Amino acid sequence: MNKDDIKIDDWYRILFGEAPPEIIVEVAIRSIILYMALVFVVRLLGKRTNSILTITEKAVFITLGAIVAMPMHGPTHGIVIGVIVLLTILVLQRSLTRNFFISRSWEKLMQGRLLP
């Protein structure tokens, strides 16, 4: 896109971009699929994700948002890759949580110590 192509009052370009109108349907389908996958992964993370979050859980949620954003936005990124990465993060988080129960020193290293 050239500098001359950018006009502040070009509402069509601002709202729909340079992509063809059919992309709106594709983005909607991608969003629905990735939203369902994200809800599935969050449910598998457990009840703690609905209450108080630890540092690693907060990091996981930020990562999940970034993961689903790319495949949701356009045709250059496939949905399958986003779902695979979501599942990988799920396995990583479950493994970390299990290690926290096994080793107190591992938990202290990853979470820090509690303040009074």
Tab-separated table of C-alpha atoms in Angstrom:
chain	number	residue	atom	x	y	z
A	1	MET	CA	0.000	0.000	0.000
A	2	ASN	CA	1.371	3.371	-1.021
A	3	LYS	CA	1.219	6.487	1.080
A	4	ASP	CA	-1.104	8.052	-1.520
A	5	ASP	CA	-3.615	5.190	-1.074
A	6	ILE	CA	-4.222	6.066	2.574
A	7	LYS	CA	-7.037	8.551	3.074
A	8	ILE	CA	-8.522	9.368	6.466
A	9	ASP	CA	-12.087	9.407	5.118
A	10	ASP	CA	-11.880	6.063	3.300
A	11	TRP	CA	-14.347	4.276	5.584
A	12	TYR	CA	-14.621	1.170	3.411
A	13	ARG	CA	-10.863	0.538	3.677
A	14	ILE	CA	-10.886	1.330	7.404
A	15	LEU	CA	-13.779	-1.042	8.159
A	16	PHE	CA	-13.148	-3.868	5.692
A	17	GLY	CA	-9.495	-3.465	4.699
A	18	GLU	CA	-8.069	-4.540	1.364
A	19	ALA	CA	-9.470	-8.068	1.495
A	20	PRO	CA	-12.471	-9.170	-0.554
A	21	PRO	CA	-15.866	-9.132	1.233
A	22	GLU	CA	-15.975	-12.959	1.336
A	23	ILE	CA	-13.220	-12.898	3.932
A	24	ILE	CA	-15.751	-11.689	6.524
A	25	VAL	CA	-17.528	-15.054	6.412
A	26	GLU	CA	-14.217	-16.910	6.641
A	27	VAL	CA	-13.078	-14.827	9.615
A	28	ALA	CA	-16.421	-15.464	11.343
A	29	ILE	CA	-16.053	-19.233	10.842
A	30	ARG	CA	-12.438	-19.146	12.037
A	31	SER	CA	-13.453	-17.129	15.104
A	32	ILE	CA	-16.213	-19.565	16.050
A	33	ILE	CA	-13.953	-22.618	15.681
A	34	LEU	CA	-11.080	-21.062	17.626
A	35	TYR	CA	-13.419	-19.745	20.320
A	36	MET	CA	-14.806	-23.250	20.852
A	37	ALA	CA	-11.265	-24.665	20.979
A	38	LEU	CA	-10.223	-21.974	23.458
A	39	VAL	CA	-13.222	-22.645	25.718
A	40	PHE	CA	-12.424	-26.371	25.561
A	41	VAL	CA	-8.800	-25.767	26.592
A	42	VAL	CA	-9.785	-23.376	29.398
A	43	ARG	CA	-12.241	-25.963	30.744
A	44	LEU	CA	-9.486	-28.587	30.704
A	45	LEU	CA	-7.159	-26.263	32.607
A	46	GLY	CA	-9.429	-26.724	35.603
A	47	LYS	CA	-11.483	-24.828	38.124
A	48	ARG	CA	-8.578	-22.723	39.343
A	49	THR	CA	-8.667	-20.759	36.106
A	50	ASN	CA	-12.088	-19.457	37.113
A	51	SER	CA	-10.876	-18.104	40.454
A	52	ILE	CA	-7.456	-16.924	41.593
A	53	LEU	CA	-4.769	-17.191	38.924
A	54	THR	CA	-1.094	-17.897	39.529
A	55	ILE	CA	1.692	-16.245	37.558
A	56	THR	CA	2.009	-19.154	35.151
A	57	GLU	CA	-1.753	-19.309	34.646
A	58	LYS	CA	-1.839	-15.608	33.791
A	59	ALA	CA	0.986	-16.167	31.318
A	60	VAL	CA	-0.958	-19.049	29.785
A	61	PHE	CA	-4.051	-16.893	29.291
A	62	ILE	CA	-2.066	-14.124	27.639
A	63	THR	CA	-0.442	-16.740	25.407
A	64	LEU	CA	-3.815	-18.282	24.553
A	65	GLY	CA	-5.116	-14.904	23.443
A	66	ALA	CA	-2.102	-14.349	21.225
A	67	ILE	CA	-2.358	-17.856	19.780
A	68	VAL	CA	-5.963	-17.566	18.695
A	69	ALA	CA	-5.570	-14.019	17.369
A	70	MET	CA	-3.408	-14.882	14.364
A	71	PRO	CA	-5.482	-17.691	12.810
A	72	MET	CA	-8.644	-15.747	13.549
A	73	HIS	CA	-7.676	-12.711	11.491
A	74	GLY	CA	-6.888	-13.943	8.050
A	75	PRO	CA	-6.287	-16.596	5.470
A	76	THR	CA	-2.500	-16.677	5.804
A	77	HIS	CA	-2.590	-18.652	9.064
A	78	GLY	CA	-4.336	-21.994	9.323
A	79	ILE	CA	-6.718	-22.925	12.109
A	80	VAL	CA	-5.125	-26.344	12.650
A	81	ILE	CA	-1.823	-24.777	13.670
A	82	GLY	CA	-3.624	-22.567	16.197
A	83	VAL	CA	-5.458	-25.557	17.677
A	84	ILE	CA	-2.219	-27.577	17.863
A	85	VAL	CA	-0.499	-24.734	19.699
A	86	LEU	CA	-3.491	-24.416	22.062
A	87	LEU	CA	-3.262	-28.113	22.896
A	88	THR	CA	0.515	-27.845	23.354
A	89	ILE	CA	0.051	-25.025	25.856
A	90	LEU	CA	-2.592	-27.132	27.622
A	91	VAL	CA	-0.152	-30.042	28.010
A	92	LEU	CA	2.612	-27.683	29.175
A	93	GLN	CA	0.396	-26.034	31.795
A	94	ARG	CA	-0.922	-29.370	33.077
A	95	SER	CA	2.664	-30.661	33.354
A	96	LEU	CA	3.782	-27.565	35.261
A	97	THR	CA	0.842	-27.838	37.642
A	98	ARG	CA	1.560	-31.516	38.291
A	99	ASN	CA	5.215	-30.686	39.004
A	100	PHE	CA	4.096	-28.016	41.490
A	101	PHE	CA	2.312	-30.696	43.517
A	102	ILE	CA	5.289	-33.044	43.351
A	103	SER	CA	8.047	-30.565	44.204
A	104	ARG	CA	7.661	-27.597	46.544
A	105	SER	CA	11.019	-26.208	45.407
A	106	TRP	CA	9.845	-26.292	41.766
A	107	GLU	CA	6.701	-24.402	42.746
A	108	LYS	CA	8.700	-21.822	44.695
A	109	LEU	CA	11.041	-21.367	41.727
A	110	MET	CA	8.189	-20.824	39.253
A	111	GLN	CA	5.674	-18.972	41.452
A	112	GLY	CA	7.820	-17.171	43.990
A	113	ARG	CA	7.102	-17.215	47.686
A	114	LEU	CA	3.885	-16.053	49.295
A	115	LEU	CA	3.894	-12.707	51.021
A	116	PRO	CA	2.240	-12.409	54.451
